[in-house]
Coordinates of C-alpha atoms and ligand atoms in Angstrom, one line a residue:
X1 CA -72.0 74.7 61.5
X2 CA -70.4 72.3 64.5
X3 CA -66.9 72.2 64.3
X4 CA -66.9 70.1 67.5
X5 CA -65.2 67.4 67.8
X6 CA -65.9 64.0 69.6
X7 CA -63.9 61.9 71.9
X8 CA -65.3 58.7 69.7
X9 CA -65.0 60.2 66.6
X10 CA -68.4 60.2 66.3
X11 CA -71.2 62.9 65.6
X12 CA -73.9 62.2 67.0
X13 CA -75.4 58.8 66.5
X14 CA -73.8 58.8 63.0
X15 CA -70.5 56.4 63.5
X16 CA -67.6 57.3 61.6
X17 CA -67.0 53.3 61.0
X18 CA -63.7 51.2 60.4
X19 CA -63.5 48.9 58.1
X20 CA -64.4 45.7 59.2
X21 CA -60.8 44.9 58.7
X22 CA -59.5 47.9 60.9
X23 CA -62.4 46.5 63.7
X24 CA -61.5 42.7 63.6
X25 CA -59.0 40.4 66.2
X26 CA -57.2 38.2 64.3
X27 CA -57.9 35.3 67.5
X28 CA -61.5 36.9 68.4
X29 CA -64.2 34.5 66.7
X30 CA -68.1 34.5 66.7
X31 CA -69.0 31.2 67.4
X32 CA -67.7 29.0 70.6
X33 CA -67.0 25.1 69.1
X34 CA -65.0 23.0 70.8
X35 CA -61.4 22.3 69.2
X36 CA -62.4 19.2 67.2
X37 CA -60.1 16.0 68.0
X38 CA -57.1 16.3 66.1
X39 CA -57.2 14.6 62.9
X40 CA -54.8 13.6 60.2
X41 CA -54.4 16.3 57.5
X42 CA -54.9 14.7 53.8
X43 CA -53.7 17.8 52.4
X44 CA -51.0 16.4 51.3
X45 CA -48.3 19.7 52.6
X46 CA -50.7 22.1 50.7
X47 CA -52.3 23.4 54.0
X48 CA -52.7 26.5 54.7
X49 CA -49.6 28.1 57.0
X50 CA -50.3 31.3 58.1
X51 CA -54.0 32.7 59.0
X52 CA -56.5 33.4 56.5
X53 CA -56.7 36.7 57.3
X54 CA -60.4 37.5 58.6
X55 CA -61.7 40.0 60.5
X56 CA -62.7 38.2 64.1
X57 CA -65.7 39.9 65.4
X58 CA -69.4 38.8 67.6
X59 CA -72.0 38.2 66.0
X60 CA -73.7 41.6 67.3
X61 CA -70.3 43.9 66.3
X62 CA -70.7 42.1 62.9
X63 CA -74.7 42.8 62.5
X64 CA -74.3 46.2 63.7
X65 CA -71.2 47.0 61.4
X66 CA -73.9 46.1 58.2
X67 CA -76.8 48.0 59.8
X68 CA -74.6 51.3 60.1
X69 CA -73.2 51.2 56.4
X70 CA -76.4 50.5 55.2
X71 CA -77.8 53.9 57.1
X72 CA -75.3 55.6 55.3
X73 CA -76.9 54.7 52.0
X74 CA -79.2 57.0 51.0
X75 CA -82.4 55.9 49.3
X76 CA -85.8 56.2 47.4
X77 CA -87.3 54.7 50.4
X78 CA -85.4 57.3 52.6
X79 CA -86.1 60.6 50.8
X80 CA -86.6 62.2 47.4
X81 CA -84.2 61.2 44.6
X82 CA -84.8 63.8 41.7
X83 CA -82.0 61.8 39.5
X84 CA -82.9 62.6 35.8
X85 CA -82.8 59.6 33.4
X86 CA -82.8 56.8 36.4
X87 CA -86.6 57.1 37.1
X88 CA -86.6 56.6 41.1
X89 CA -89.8 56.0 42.0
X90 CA -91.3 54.3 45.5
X91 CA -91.3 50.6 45.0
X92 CA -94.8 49.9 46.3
X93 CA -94.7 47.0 49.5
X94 CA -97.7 44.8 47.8
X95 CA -95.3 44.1 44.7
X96 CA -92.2 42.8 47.5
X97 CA -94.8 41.0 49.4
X98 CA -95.8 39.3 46.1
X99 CA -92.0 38.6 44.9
X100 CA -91.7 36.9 48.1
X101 CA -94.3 34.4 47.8
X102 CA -92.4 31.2 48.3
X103 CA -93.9 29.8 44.9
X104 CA -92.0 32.5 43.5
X105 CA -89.2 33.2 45.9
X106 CA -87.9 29.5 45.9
X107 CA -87.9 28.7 42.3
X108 CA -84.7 26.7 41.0
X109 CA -83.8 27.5 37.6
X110 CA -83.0 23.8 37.5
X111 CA -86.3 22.5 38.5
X112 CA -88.4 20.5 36.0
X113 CA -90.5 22.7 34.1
X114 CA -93.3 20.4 35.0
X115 CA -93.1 21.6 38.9
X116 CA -93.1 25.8 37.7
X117 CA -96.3 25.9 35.7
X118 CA -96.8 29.2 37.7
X119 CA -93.8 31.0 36.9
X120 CA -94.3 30.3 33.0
X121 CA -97.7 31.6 33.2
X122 CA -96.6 34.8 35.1
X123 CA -93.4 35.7 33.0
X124 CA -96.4 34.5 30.0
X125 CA -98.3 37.0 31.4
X126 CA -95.9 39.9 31.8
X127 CA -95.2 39.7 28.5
X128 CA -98.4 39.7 27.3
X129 CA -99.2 43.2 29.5
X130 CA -95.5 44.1 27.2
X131 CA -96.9 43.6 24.1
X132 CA -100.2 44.9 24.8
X133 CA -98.4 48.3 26.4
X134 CA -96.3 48.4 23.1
X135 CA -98.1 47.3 20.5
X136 CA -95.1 44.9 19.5
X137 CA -96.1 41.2 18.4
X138 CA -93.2 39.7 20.5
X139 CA -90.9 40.1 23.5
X140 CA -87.5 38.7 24.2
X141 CA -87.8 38.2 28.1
X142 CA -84.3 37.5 29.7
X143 CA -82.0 40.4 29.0
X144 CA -81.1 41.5 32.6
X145 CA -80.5 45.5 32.2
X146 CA -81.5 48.3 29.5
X147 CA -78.0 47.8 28.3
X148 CA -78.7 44.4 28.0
X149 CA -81.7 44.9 26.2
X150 CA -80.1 47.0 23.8
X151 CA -77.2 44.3 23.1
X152 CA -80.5 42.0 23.0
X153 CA -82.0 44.3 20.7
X154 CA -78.7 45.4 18.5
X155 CA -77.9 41.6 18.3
X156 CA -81.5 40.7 16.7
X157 CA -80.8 43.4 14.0
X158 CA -77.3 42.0 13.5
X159 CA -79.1 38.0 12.8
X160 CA -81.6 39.8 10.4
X161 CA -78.8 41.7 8.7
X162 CA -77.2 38.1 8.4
X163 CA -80.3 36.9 6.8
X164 CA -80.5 38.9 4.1
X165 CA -76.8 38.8 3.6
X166 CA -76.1 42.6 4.2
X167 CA -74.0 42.3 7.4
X168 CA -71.0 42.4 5.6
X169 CA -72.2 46.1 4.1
X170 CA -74.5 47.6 6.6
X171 CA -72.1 48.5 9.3
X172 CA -73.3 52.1 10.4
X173 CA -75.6 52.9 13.3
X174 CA -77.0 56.3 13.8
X175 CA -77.0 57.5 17.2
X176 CA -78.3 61.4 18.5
X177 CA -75.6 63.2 20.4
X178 CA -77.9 63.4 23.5
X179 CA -78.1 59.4 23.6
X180 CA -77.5 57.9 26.9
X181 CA -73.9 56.2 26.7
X182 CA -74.8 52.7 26.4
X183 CA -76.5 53.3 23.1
X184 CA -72.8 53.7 21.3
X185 CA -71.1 51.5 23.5
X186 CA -73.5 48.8 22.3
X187 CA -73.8 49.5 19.0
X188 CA -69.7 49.4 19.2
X189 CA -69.4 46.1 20.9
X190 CA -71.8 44.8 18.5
X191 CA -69.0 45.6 15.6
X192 CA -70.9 48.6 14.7
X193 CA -69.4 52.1 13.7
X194 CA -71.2 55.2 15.7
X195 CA -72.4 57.9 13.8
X196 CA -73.6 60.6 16.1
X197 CA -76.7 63.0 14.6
X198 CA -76.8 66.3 15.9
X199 CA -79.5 67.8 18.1
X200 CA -81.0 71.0 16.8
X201 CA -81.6 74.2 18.6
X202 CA -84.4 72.7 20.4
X203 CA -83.0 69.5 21.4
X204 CA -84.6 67.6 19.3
X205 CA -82.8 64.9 16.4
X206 CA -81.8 67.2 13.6
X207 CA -84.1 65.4 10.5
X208 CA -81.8 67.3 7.7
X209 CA -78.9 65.7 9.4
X210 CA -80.1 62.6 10.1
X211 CA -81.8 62.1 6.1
X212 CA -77.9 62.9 5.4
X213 CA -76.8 60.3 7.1
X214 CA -78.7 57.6 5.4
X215 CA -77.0 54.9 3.0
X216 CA -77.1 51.6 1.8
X217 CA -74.8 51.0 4.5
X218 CA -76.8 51.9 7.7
X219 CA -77.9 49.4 9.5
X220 CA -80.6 51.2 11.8
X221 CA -81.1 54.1 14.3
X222 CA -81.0 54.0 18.0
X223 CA -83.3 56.8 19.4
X224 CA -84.7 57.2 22.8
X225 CA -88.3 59.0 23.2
X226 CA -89.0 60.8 24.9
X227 CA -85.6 61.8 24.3
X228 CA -82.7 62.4 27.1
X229 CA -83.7 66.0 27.4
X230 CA -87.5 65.1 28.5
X231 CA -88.6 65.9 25.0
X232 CA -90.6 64.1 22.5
X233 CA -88.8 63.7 19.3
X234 CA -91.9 64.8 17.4
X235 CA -90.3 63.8 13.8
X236 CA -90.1 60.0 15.4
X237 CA -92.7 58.5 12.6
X238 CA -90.6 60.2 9.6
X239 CA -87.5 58.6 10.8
X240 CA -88.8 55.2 11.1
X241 CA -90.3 55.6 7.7
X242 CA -87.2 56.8 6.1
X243 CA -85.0 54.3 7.6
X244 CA -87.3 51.5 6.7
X245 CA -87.0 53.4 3.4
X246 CA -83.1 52.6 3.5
X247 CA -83.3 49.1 4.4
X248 CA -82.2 49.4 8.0
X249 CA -83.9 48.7 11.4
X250 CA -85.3 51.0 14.3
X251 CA -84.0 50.7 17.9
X252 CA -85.9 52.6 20.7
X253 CA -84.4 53.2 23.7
X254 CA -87.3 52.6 26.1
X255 CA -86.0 53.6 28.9
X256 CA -88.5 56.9 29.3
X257 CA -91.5 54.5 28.3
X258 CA -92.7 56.0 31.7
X259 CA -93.5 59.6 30.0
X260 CA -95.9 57.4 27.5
X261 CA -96.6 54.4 28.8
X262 CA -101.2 53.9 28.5
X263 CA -100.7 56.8 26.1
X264 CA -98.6 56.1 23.1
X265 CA -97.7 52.4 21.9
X266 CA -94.2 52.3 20.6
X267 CA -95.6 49.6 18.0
X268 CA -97.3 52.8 16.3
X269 CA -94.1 54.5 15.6
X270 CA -92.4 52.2 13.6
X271 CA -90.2 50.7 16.1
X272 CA -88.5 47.7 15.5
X273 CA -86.7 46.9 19.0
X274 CA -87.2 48.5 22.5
X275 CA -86.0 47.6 25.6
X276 CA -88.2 48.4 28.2
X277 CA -86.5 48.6 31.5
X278 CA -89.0 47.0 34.2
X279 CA -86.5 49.0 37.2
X280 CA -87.7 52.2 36.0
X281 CA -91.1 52.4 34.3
X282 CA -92.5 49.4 36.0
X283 CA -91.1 50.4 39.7
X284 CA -88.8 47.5 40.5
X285 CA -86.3 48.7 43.0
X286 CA -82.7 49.6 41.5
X287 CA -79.8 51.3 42.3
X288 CA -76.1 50.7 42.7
X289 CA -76.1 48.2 40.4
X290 CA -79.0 46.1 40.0
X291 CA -80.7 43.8 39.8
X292 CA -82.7 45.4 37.2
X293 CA -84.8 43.6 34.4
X294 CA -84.7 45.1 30.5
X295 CA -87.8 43.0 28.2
X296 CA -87.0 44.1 24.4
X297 CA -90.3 44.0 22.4
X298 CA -89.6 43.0 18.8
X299 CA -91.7 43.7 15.5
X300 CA -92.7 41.1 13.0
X301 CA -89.5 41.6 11.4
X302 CA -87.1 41.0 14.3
X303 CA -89.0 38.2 16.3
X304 CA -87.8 35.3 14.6
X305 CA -84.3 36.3 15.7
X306 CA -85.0 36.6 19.6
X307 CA -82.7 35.1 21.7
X308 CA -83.5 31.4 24.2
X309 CA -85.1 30.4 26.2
X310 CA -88.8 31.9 25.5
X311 CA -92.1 30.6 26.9
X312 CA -94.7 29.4 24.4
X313 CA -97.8 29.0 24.1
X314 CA -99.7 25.9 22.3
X315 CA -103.5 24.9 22.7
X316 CA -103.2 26.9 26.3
X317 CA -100.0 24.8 27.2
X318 CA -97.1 26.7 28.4
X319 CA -93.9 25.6 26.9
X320 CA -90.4 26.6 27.9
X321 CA -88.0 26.3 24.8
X322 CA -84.5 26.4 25.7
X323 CA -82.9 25.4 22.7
X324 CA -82.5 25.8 18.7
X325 CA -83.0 22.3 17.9
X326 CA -86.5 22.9 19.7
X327 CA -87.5 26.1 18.4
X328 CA -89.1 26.5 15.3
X329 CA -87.7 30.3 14.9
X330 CA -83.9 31.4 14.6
X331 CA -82.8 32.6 17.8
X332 CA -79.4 34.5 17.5
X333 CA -78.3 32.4 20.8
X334 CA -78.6 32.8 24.4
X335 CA -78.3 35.9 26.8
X336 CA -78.4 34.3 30.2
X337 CA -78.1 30.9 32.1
X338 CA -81.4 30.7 33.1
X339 CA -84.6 32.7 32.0
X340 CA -84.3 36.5 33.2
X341 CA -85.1 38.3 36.7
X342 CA -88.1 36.3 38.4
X343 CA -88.3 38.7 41.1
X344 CA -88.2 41.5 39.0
X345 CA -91.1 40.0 37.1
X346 CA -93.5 39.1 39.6
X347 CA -92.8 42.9 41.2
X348 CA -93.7 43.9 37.5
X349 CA -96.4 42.2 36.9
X350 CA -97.9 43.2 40.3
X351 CA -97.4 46.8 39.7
X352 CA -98.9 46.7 36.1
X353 CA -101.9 44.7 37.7
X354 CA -102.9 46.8 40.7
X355 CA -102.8 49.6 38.3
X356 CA -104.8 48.0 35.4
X357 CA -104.6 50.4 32.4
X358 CA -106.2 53.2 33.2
X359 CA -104.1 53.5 36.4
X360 CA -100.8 53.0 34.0
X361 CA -102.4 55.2 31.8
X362 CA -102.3 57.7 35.1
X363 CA -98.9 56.9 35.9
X364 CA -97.8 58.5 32.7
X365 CA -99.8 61.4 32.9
X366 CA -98.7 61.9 36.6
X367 CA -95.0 61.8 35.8
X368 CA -95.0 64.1 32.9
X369 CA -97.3 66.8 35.0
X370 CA -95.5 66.6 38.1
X371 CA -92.0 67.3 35.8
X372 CA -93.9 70.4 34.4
X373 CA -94.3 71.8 37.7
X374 CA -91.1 71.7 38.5
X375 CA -90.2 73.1 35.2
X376 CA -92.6 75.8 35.3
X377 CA -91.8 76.4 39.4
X378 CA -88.2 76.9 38.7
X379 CA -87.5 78.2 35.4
X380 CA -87.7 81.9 36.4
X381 CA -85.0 81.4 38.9
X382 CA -83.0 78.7 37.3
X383 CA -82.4 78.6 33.6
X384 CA -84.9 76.0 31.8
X385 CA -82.5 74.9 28.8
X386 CA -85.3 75.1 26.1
X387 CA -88.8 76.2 25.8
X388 CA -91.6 75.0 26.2
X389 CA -93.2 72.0 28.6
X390 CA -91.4 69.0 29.2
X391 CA -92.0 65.2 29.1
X392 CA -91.4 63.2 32.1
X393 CA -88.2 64.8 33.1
X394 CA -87.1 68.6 33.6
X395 CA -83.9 69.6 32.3
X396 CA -81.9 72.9 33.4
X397 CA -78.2 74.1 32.4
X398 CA -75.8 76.2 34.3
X399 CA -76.6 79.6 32.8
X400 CA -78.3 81.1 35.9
X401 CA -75.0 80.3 37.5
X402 CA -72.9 82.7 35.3
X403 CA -70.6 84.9 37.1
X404 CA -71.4 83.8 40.3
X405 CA -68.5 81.1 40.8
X406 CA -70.6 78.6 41.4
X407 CA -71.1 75.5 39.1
X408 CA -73.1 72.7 38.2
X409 CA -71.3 70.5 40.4
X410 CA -71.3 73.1 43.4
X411 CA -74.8 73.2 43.2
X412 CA -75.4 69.7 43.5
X413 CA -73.2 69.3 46.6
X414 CA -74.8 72.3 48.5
X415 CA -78.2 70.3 47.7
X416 CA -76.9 67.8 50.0
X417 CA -76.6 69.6 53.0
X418 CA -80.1 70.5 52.3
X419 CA -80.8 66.6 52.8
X420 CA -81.5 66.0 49.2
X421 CA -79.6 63.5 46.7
X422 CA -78.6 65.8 44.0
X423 CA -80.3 65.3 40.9
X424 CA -78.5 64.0 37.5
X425 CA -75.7 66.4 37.2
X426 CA -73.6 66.8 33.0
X427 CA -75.7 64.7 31.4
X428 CA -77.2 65.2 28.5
X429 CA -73.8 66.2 27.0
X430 CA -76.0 68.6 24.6
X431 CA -76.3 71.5 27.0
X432 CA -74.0 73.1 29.5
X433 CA -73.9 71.9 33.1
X434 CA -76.8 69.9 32.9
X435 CA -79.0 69.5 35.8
X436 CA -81.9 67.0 35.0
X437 CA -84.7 66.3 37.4
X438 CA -87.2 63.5 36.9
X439 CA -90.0 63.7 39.9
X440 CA -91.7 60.7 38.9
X441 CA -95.5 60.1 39.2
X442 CA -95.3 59.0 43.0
X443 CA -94.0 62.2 44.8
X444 CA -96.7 63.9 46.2
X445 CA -96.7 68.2 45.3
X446 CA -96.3 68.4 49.1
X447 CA -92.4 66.8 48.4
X448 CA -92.1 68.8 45.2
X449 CA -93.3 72.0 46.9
X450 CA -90.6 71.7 49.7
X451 CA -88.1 70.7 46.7
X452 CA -88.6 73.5 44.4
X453 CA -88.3 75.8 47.5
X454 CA -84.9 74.4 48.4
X455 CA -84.1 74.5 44.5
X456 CA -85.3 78.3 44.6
X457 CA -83.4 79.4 47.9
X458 CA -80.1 77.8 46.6
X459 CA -80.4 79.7 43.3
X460 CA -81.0 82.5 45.1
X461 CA -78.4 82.6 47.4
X462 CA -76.1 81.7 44.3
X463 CA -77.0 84.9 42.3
X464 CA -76.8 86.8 45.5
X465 CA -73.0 85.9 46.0
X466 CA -73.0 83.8 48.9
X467 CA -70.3 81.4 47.6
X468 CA -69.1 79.8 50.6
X469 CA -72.6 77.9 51.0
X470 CA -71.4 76.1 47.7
X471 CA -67.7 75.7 47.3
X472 CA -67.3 74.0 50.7
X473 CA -70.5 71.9 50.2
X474 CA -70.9 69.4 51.9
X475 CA -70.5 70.4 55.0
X476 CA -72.8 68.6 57.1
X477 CA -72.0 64.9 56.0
X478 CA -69.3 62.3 57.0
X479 CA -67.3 63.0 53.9
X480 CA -67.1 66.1 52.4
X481 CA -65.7 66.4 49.0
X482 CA -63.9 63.2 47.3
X483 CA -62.0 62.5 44.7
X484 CA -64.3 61.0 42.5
X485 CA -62.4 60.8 39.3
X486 CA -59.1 59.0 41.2
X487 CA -61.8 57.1 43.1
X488 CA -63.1 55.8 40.0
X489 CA -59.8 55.2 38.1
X490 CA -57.9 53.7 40.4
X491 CA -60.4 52.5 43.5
X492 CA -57.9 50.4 46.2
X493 CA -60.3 47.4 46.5
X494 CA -58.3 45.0 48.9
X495 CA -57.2 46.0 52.3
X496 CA -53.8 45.8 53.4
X497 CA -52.9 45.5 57.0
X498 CA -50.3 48.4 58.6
X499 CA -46.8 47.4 58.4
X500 CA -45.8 45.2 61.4
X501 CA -42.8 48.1 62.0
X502 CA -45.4 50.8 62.0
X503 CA -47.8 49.0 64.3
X504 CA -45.0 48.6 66.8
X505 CA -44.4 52.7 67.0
Ligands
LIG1 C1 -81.1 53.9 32.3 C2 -80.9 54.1 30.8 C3 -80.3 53.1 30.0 C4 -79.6 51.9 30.6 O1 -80.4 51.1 31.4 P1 -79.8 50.1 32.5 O2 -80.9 49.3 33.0 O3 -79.2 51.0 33.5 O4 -78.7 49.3 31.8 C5 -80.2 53.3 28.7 N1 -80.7 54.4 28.1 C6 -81.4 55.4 28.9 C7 -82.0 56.6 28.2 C8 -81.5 55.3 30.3 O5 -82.1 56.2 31.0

């Protein structure tokens, strides 16, 4: 490794860059105007005294400071991304091209429904193709996230409870211990109390436990399947039945509807509520924080609840119903200002239609094989945490790493160096040092094959002691090892200029 160090600070073309802050003149300015004649303030004495404070930079430092920072993120559309639960796949260009059609692009949320006939007809469509996929009579379009859907979702069951009169009694929700966080936090923000159910020996929802658990005052389950361990939960029909049975309601968490999606239709199962998140199984581009899109298809039961605005459907007419007074349902309220992600939709919809079903069909099939041979390639040299194949994603603990020093999050670093973004590291909480890999359907076996070889080489080297290739991982990037927990508890968001004394030593 170079150890050399650079006049600039630089290494190589990579910039170490200021912050834009650190980089401005408090007199420079991008633009050239001339001073404007001087004209009487009507302020009143509340202008401004000193400067406001922004960085002064040209136009090209400014451009070229953005350009740089976004080089140093890494992304789907720059490598592999092998996070588990997040499903990463390549956003194909023909659904951006589509999202930018300026029919689509330059909607107003505000304009007269009369001038967007083709925007109710697409978001009509796409959840048509939702329905159809899920086997679910209706689909509550504008929640903006999976966690959204599941507040979407959580918040339907609530209104139903209301209905009957039972939301005063039926205050528990049932929730696996492998459940992705936001399951719990919403049922909790929804006034809910958690119940967690127990995984069994082969990470599956423990039925004995769970048929335990029920009682007059359960208000439903929340279950994700293909579970977060890439497993189906195979006993899924006989918990929908018994908690019917018991009066309460089923929540799926859809987020792995990629593993099934053209194979199984939720509808089938007994679900009540699913939030299907269109950033993952239908390819819309996430990461860092959005903008994602998360549908919730609702059975018979639920769909009078769903929340504004909807699109309807009369004698072929489209119909946009943005209010109670207007709908002839009982919609719990409203989610959003407007009507959901209309650029997430159209790259939905364009996705689902260049695929047609027997493509989506394939999609399913492609993820779910390409995570078996990562499974299968690796589980002789990693340690697979239970038997058997695996749905769409590929799930490893830290047991090949025992006695070697060298943990979970050691591992992930060194995989850095290597040029790969680490894959989902501790989560699920249900096995030790998790490392979960989902592949997706659109890695070729070419990617995978170089992957796995890495994968192998660093377990390897692992097992064969060579600890310094992990404990001082990374090496080879701009920033080595950070803080992440201070980081994240107490981040220092605003820049404060040096102290006029220091700036004068
Ligand atoms: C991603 C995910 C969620 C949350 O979805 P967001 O769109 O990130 O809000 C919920 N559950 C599971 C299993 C997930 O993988």
């Amino acid at each position: 490794m170079s150890e050399k160090t650079t006049f600039t600070g630089h290494r190589g073309l990579d910039h170490e860059e200021q912050l834009i802050f650190e980089r401005g003149r408090d007199a420079a300015c991008g633009v050239d105007l001339p001073a404007p004649d001087s004209v009487a303030t009507r302020l009143g004495g509340m202008e401004r005294n000193g400067s406001v404070g922004l960085p002064g930079l040209s136009e090209p430092e400014v451009v070229r400071h953005f350009v740089r920072l976004s080089q140093k993120n890494y992304a789907i559309d720059a490598g592999f991304y092998p996070l588990g639960s997040c499903t990463m796949k390549h956003n194909p260009r023909l659904n951006e091209k589509m999202a930018r059609l300026p029919g689509f692009s330059d909607v107003h949320p505000l304009q007269p429904t009369s001038t967007v006939p083709g925007a109710l007809e697409l978001m009509s469509e796409l959840a048509r193709w939702l329905m159809e996929l899920t086997g679910m009579p209706a689909v509550a379009m504008s929640p903006k996230a999976g966690a959204h859907g599941e507040l979407c979702g959580l918040m339907a069951i609530r209104a139903a409870l209301e209905a009957r009169g039972e939301a005063g009694t039926r205050t528990r929700v049932l929730v696996p211990e492998s459940a992705h966080g936001t399951n719990p936090a919403t049922a909790a923000a929804c006034g809910f109390t958690v119940d967690a159910i127990p995984a069994t020996e082969d990470g599956r929802v423990d039925l004995a436990a769970f048929e335990a658990k029920l009682g007059d005052d359960v208000a439903g389950i929340m279950l994700t399947n293909p579970n977060t361990c890439g497993l189906f939960e195979r006993d899924i029909r006989k918990i929908a039945d018994a908690v019917h049975e018991h009066g309460g309601y089923f929540y799926c968490d859809g987020a792995n509807f990629n593993a099934i999606v053209g194979r199984v239709k939720p509808g089938d199962l007994g679900v009540d509520a699913m939030h299907i998140n269109l950033h993952k199984t239908f390819s819309t581009p996430h990461g860092g924080g959005g903008p994602g899109a998360g549908p919730v298809v609702l059975s018979e039961a639920l769909a009078p609840f769903a929340p504004l605005p909807y699109v309807t459907s009369t004698g072929g007419e489209l119909k946009l119903v943005e209010d109670e007074q207007s709908s002839d349902a009982d919609p719990f309220g409203r989610m959003v200002a407007f009507h959901g992600q209309m650029g997430m939709f159209v790259r939905a919809l364009s996705y689902m239609m260049s695929h047609g079903s027997d493509g989506l069909r394939q999609v399913a099939e492609d993820a779910v094989l390409n995570a078996n041979y990562v499974l299968a390639s690796l589980k002789d040299v990693m340690t697979a945490s239970f038997e058997g194949p695996c749905m769409h994603e590929a799930l490893f603990d830290d047991r090949f790493l025992k006695g070697t020093g060298v943990e979970t999050l050691d591992f992930a670093k060194a995989m850095i160096d290597e040029g790969y973004h680490p894959m989902t590291v501790y989560f699920p909480l249900v096995v030790h040092g998790a490392m979960l890999i989902e592949p997706t359907e659109t890695e070729s076996k070419e990617t995978l094959d170089e992957f796995i070889g890495c994968m192998a080489d660093l377990a390897r080297s692992a097992k064969a002691g060579d600890k310094a290739r992990f404990e001082n991982a990374p090496e080879l990037t701009p920033r080595r090892r950070l803080d992440e927990t201070t980081a994240a508890r107490k981040p220092v968001l605003r820049w404060t200029p040096p102290a006029p004394a220091q700036a004068a030593e």
